[in-house]
Amino acid sequence: MKYFLDIIVPVPLEQNYTYQCTESEFLLISVGSRVVVQFGKTKYYTGIVLNKHHNEPLIHKAKFIEQVLDENPIVNSIQLRFWKWIANYYLSNMGEVYRNVVPSSLKLESETKLLRNPDFEDEKSEVLGDDEFLIYEALSVQDALTIKEVAEIISKKNPLPTIKSLIENGVISPVEEIKERYKPKMVKYLRLTGEMEAEGNLQKVFSSLGRAKKQYELLMKFLSVKAQTQKPVVAIDLLKSIDSSHAILKGLIEKNILEIYSSEVSRLSKSDENLEKQKILTEAQEKAFVEIKEGFENKSTVLLKGVTSSGKTEIYVKLIQEQLDLGKQVLFLVPEIALTTQLINRLVKFFGDKVGVYHSKFNANERVEVWNTVNENIGKHQVVLGPRSSLFLPFSNLGLVVVDEEHESSYKQHDPSPRYNARDMSIVLAHFHKAKVLLASATPSLESVYNVQLGKYAYVSLNSRYGGIQMPLIEIADIKEDHKKKRMRKHFGERLFLEMEEVLRAKKQIILFQNRRGYSPVVECETCGTTVECPNCDVTLTFHNHSNQLRCHYCGYSMPMIRSCKSCGSPRLNTKGLGTEQIEKEVEELFEGANVARLDLDTTRKKYAYQDIIQKFENNEIDILIGTQMITKGLDFDDVALVGVLNADNMLNFPDFRAHERAYQLMEQVAGRSGRKGDRGKVIIQTFNPYHQIIQQVSANKFDDMVKDQLFERRSYYYPPYFRLIKLTLRHRDKEKVDSVSLHVAESLRTLKGAIVLGPEYPSIARVRNQYNKNILIKIKNNQDLEPSKKFIKQVFMHFQEIKSFRSVRFVIDVDPM
């Protein structure tokens, strides 16, 4: 009998692959375990076992697996079903799902090594070029070189032409070597040697150390720490505590008094054991909690609409505790890493080490440790908090999923494939686990509200702020009038400026919101009107004053700020538009003495930068915080008395059918940061169009009116939630090829029954990273079966990929784009 395994390989191909194994391997391997397989002639990958069987493949001869990596599976059966569902719904494949959701350290990869060919004669080396000889000479000293090492030796970014020449001439040969990425963290501890444990020996040692004062002091400190903590003593911590050196420790080791041993430890932070008692819910919170529980009896999903600062977190805590008491796991989704800072501190106070965090700012090894801890399900990390990537952790006993700020577009994965929406997928995941889902927001998405209207979700509202605090007073400032009457102070209208002065005098804090980073999005020549554009994208370069650079926010291209126009040579350059960096500079000039900080992508690139800024603001070390939409999401500050929205019009005048909904949500959310404790807060929205419908609805807190208006427009123009969208983007460096292929594809798609096909058309930014993009939008009725349509779209895609002249055009399929 032969033994076969269906393997998921982390490559973007439609099918999985069948490999052969021995009987003993077949018995050892579990579905969900990792195995190393050869893929193609030279590449090796870590595959995931999808199925075990005895059916020999008919088309090809199955290769044998190379190595078994796990006795126990790292991916469970529910996950594999979940992966398959996602791949099918989002027109992706299992290889892409595996490649992009499992931590990179759990995926062994082959690394090309270059070896010297023993048959190559040294005399022939005289004909080698300079770079080739350097590599040849290095291989006479080292057994093997990586491609990266070769690049460093010859000081070239691309060493491949040189390597190719050496391979073709028989000088070197490439081999593939499997490299294990995950390395456990090892810590060195100290202990007394076995001889010193004997009674009386330690006393003799102290007598002999009379002259070695430093060694005597170190030994005494070791014994003191050991007695006080009753825990293993970390070598490096002991040395730091008395400013001692490794040489002194080495002396004690050589005298056979102390010895060093290593032990594996977790990279994940540990919480205090002194946990706080859960707060007693207010009457409004208790009512909402009871209604949520009643909702879960009839529906698997409940939408909680709770105004900002209504105390939703306390309700989450009580729901989580119920699941923990049942021995269940809980997933707490947040839209961005930024939100984990305050939430994790709150949850750890109640649940301690049962809370784990998982996000992309963790290094590869930290992510593996969280993955393994969740997979083992032994009590630690029963509550996992994180952004959309945490959806794919190996939960085995999930009881509840909380999706905080469920309206946020950050839950949508744009690249790479699969392009899923974590909010929607949380409901699918919960279905597989027979778990419950709580969607929560002060400004729920139209899709969720519509599902409540259809009866798919239960609905609970929490309309009062915690502690009886009033909702903030929202004022609209007409800066068109301020400009006419010359009352503007830089980009601050008179009303906002005066209010900021008053708040600073009262020793309170201010948040300023501008949803654009950098100093200025446009640098223009005043003489000829030329703007500085990105060479790779159809956008202007954004000026960053701090680094004196022009940067593209699409491809990452940067250059030093120019001193004169590249077209006419004029030195008269002017910046146009407004970014957070410019606001920061203006605030520092207008309000001398105020402590100002900026919170955007540029200031939070380091691992703990976000936490540092938030902590300083919480501690009142910052008076004015300027930020992008990072500051709108669920943050809780006690002393914020004023929120200023610098330019509301930018959000409204955006070419997107969701623009008005998102503008309302952003303004309402940022307004909610004001007046959360104590006196009533104030919000000032600066605009050139104070009578715009959305701005009026924000100022009057008329969420229901906004929903009614937007749903009417969506129905009229065939947009979600009444129609499903599938966006097909074609990309290529050649504009003419994109035009030609997109027309053929659109014509083919128009034969799809029951669908409206729009396009092809170029988006507002047609070229990104030197690739031209052209979109085709497919609208399908919400009550129409999506499977036949998606199957047809995939057939069209596969057909055009088989045409040789079209093969180089990249197709990107995005189901439910946002």
PDB file of C-alpha atoms in Angstrom, residues 582-671:
ATOM      1  CA  GLN A 582       2.484  71.988   9.253  1.00  0.00           C
ATOM      2  CA  ILE A 583      -0.199  72.210  11.945  1.00  0.00           C
ATOM      3  CA  GLU A 584       2.384  71.180  14.552  1.00  0.00           C
ATOM      4  CA  LYS A 585       4.708  73.986  13.448  1.00  0.00           C
ATOM      5  CA  GLU A 586       1.908  76.576  13.422  1.00  0.00           C
ATOM      6  CA  VAL A 587       0.666  75.534  16.880  1.00  0.00           C
ATOM      7  CA  GLU A 588       4.182  75.859  18.312  1.00  0.00           C
ATOM      8  CA  GLU A 589       4.394  79.387  16.872  1.00  0.00           C
ATOM      9  CA  LEU A 590       0.888  80.466  17.963  1.00  0.00           C
ATOM     10  CA  PHE A 591       0.933  78.933  21.440  1.00  0.00           C
ATOM     11  CA  GLU A 592       4.432  79.356  22.812  1.00  0.00           C
ATOM     12  CA  GLY A 593       5.096  77.342  25.923  1.00  0.00           C
ATOM     13  CA  ALA A 594       2.504  74.668  25.140  1.00  0.00           C
ATOM     14  CA  ASN A 595       3.754  71.097  24.918  1.00  0.00           C
ATOM     15  CA  VAL A 596       2.849  69.850  21.434  1.00  0.00           C
ATOM     16  CA  ALA A 597       3.059  66.324  19.980  1.00  0.00           C
ATOM     17  CA  ARG A 598       2.076  64.711  16.710  1.00  0.00           C
ATOM     18  CA  LEU A 599       0.518  61.256  16.267  1.00  0.00           C
ATOM     19  CA  ASP A 600       0.666  59.906  12.724  1.00  0.00           C
ATOM     20  CA  LEU A 601       2.425  57.235  10.689  1.00  0.00           C
ATOM     21  CA  ASP A 602       5.667  59.236  10.605  1.00  0.00           C
ATOM     22  CA  THR A 603       5.967  59.538  14.394  1.00  0.00           C
ATOM     23  CA  THR A 604       4.914  55.961  15.249  1.00  0.00           C
ATOM     24  CA  ARG A 605       7.191  53.844  13.070  1.00  0.00           C
ATOM     25  CA  LYS A 606       9.168  52.462  16.011  1.00  0.00           C
ATOM     26  CA  LYS A 607       7.750  49.553  17.986  1.00  0.00           C
ATOM     27  CA  TYR A 608       6.790  51.446  21.147  1.00  0.00           C
ATOM     28  CA  ALA A 609       6.493  54.996  19.744  1.00  0.00           C
ATOM     29  CA  TYR A 610       2.686  54.972  19.822  1.00  0.00           C
ATOM     30  CA  GLN A 611       2.568  53.770  23.431  1.00  0.00           C
ATOM     31  CA  ASP A 612       5.061  56.462  24.464  1.00  0.00           C
ATOM     32  CA  ILE A 613       3.011  59.314  22.952  1.00  0.00           C
ATOM     33  CA  ILE A 614      -0.264  58.006  24.395  1.00  0.00           C
ATOM     34  CA  GLN A 615       1.332  57.557  27.828  1.00  0.00           C
ATOM     35  CA  LYS A 616       2.689  61.112  27.823  1.00  0.00           C
ATOM     36  CA  PHE A 617      -0.719  62.481  26.817  1.00  0.00           C
ATOM     37  CA  GLU A 618      -2.418  60.469  29.563  1.00  0.00           C
ATOM     38  CA  ASN A 619       0.110  61.849  32.076  1.00  0.00           C
ATOM     39  CA  ASN A 620      -0.614  65.438  30.955  1.00  0.00           C
ATOM     40  CA  GLU A 621       2.938  65.875  29.650  1.00  0.00           C
ATOM     41  CA  ILE A 622       1.395  66.966  26.326  1.00  0.00           C
ATOM     42  CA  ASP A 623      -1.051  69.893  26.062  1.00  0.00           C
ATOM     43  CA  ILE A 624      -1.952  69.689  22.369  1.00  0.00           C
ATOM     44  CA  LEU A 625      -2.017  66.419  20.406  1.00  0.00           C
ATOM     45  CA  ILE A 626      -2.207  66.668  16.608  1.00  0.00           C
ATOM     46  CA  GLY A 627      -3.038  63.565  14.645  1.00  0.00           C
ATOM     47  CA  THR A 628      -4.574  61.740  11.728  1.00  0.00           C
ATOM     48  CA  GLN A 629      -7.424  59.237  12.097  1.00  0.00           C
ATOM     49  CA  MET A 630      -5.235  57.318  14.580  1.00  0.00           C
ATOM     50  CA  ILE A 631      -6.583  59.622  17.293  1.00  0.00           C
ATOM     51  CA  THR A 632     -10.239  59.047  16.399  1.00  0.00           C
ATOM     52  CA  LYS A 633     -10.454  55.399  17.421  1.00  0.00           C
ATOM     53  CA  GLY A 634     -11.559  54.447  20.890  1.00  0.00           C
ATOM     54  CA  LEU A 635      -8.935  56.314  22.932  1.00  0.00           C
ATOM     55  CA  ASP A 636      -9.909  57.493  26.406  1.00  0.00           C
ATOM     56  CA  PHE A 637      -8.376  60.633  27.939  1.00  0.00           C
ATOM     57  CA  ASP A 638      -9.642  62.346  31.087  1.00  0.00           C
ATOM     58  CA  ASP A 639      -8.645  65.979  30.504  1.00  0.00           C
ATOM     59  CA  VAL A 640      -9.440  66.631  26.835  1.00  0.00           C
ATOM     60  CA  ALA A 641     -11.715  69.681  26.839  1.00  0.00           C
ATOM     61  CA  LEU A 642     -11.527  70.618  23.158  1.00  0.00           C
ATOM     62  CA  VAL A 643     -11.330  68.805  19.833  1.00  0.00           C
ATOM     63  CA  GLY A 644     -10.672  70.757  16.642  1.00  0.00           C
ATOM     64  CA  VAL A 645     -11.325  69.424  13.134  1.00  0.00           C
ATOM     65  CA  LEU A 646      -9.101  71.570  10.900  1.00  0.00           C
ATOM     66  CA  ASN A 647     -10.634  70.917   7.495  1.00  0.00           C
ATOM     67  CA  ALA A 648     -13.819  68.857   7.278  1.00  0.00           C
ATOM     68  CA  ASP A 649     -14.230  69.500   3.540  1.00  0.00           C
ATOM     69  CA  ASN A 650     -11.334  67.217   2.557  1.00  0.00           C
ATOM     70  CA  MET A 651     -13.240  64.224   3.905  1.00  0.00           C
ATOM     71  CA  LEU A 652     -16.489  65.158   2.160  1.00  0.00           C
ATOM     72  CA  ASN A 653     -15.094  65.879  -1.295  1.00  0.00           C
ATOM     73  CA  PHE A 654     -13.639  62.457  -1.975  1.00  0.00           C
ATOM     74  CA  PRO A 655     -14.504  60.297  -5.024  1.00  0.00           C
ATOM     75  CA  ASP A 656     -15.947  57.326  -3.147  1.00  0.00           C
ATOM     76  CA  PHE A 657     -19.539  56.240  -2.547  1.00  0.00           C
ATOM     77  CA  ARG A 658     -18.680  55.752   1.142  1.00  0.00           C
ATOM     78  CA  ALA A 659     -17.173  59.254   1.542  1.00  0.00           C
ATOM     79  CA  HIS A 660     -20.119  60.827   3.363  1.00  0.00           C
ATOM     80  CA  GLU A 661     -20.627  57.849   5.674  1.00  0.00           C
ATOM     81  CA  ARG A 662     -16.920  57.832   6.586  1.00  0.00           C
ATOM     82  CA  ALA A 663     -16.792  61.600   7.031  1.00  0.00           C
ATOM     83  CA  TYR A 664     -19.670  61.389   9.506  1.00  0.00           C
ATOM     84  CA  GLN A 665     -18.009  58.508  11.354  1.00  0.00           C
ATOM     85  CA  LEU A 666     -14.625  60.220  11.560  1.00  0.00           C
ATOM     86  CA  MET A 667     -16.015  63.506  12.820  1.00  0.00           C
ATOM     87  CA  GLU A 668     -18.347  61.821  15.305  1.00  0.00           C
ATOM     88  CA  GLN A 669     -15.556  59.568  16.583  1.00  0.00           C
ATOM     89  CA  VAL A 670     -12.981  62.332  17.012  1.00  0.00           C
ATOM     90  CA  ALA A 671     -15.628  64.475  18.692  1.00  0.00           C
TER      91      ALA A 671
END
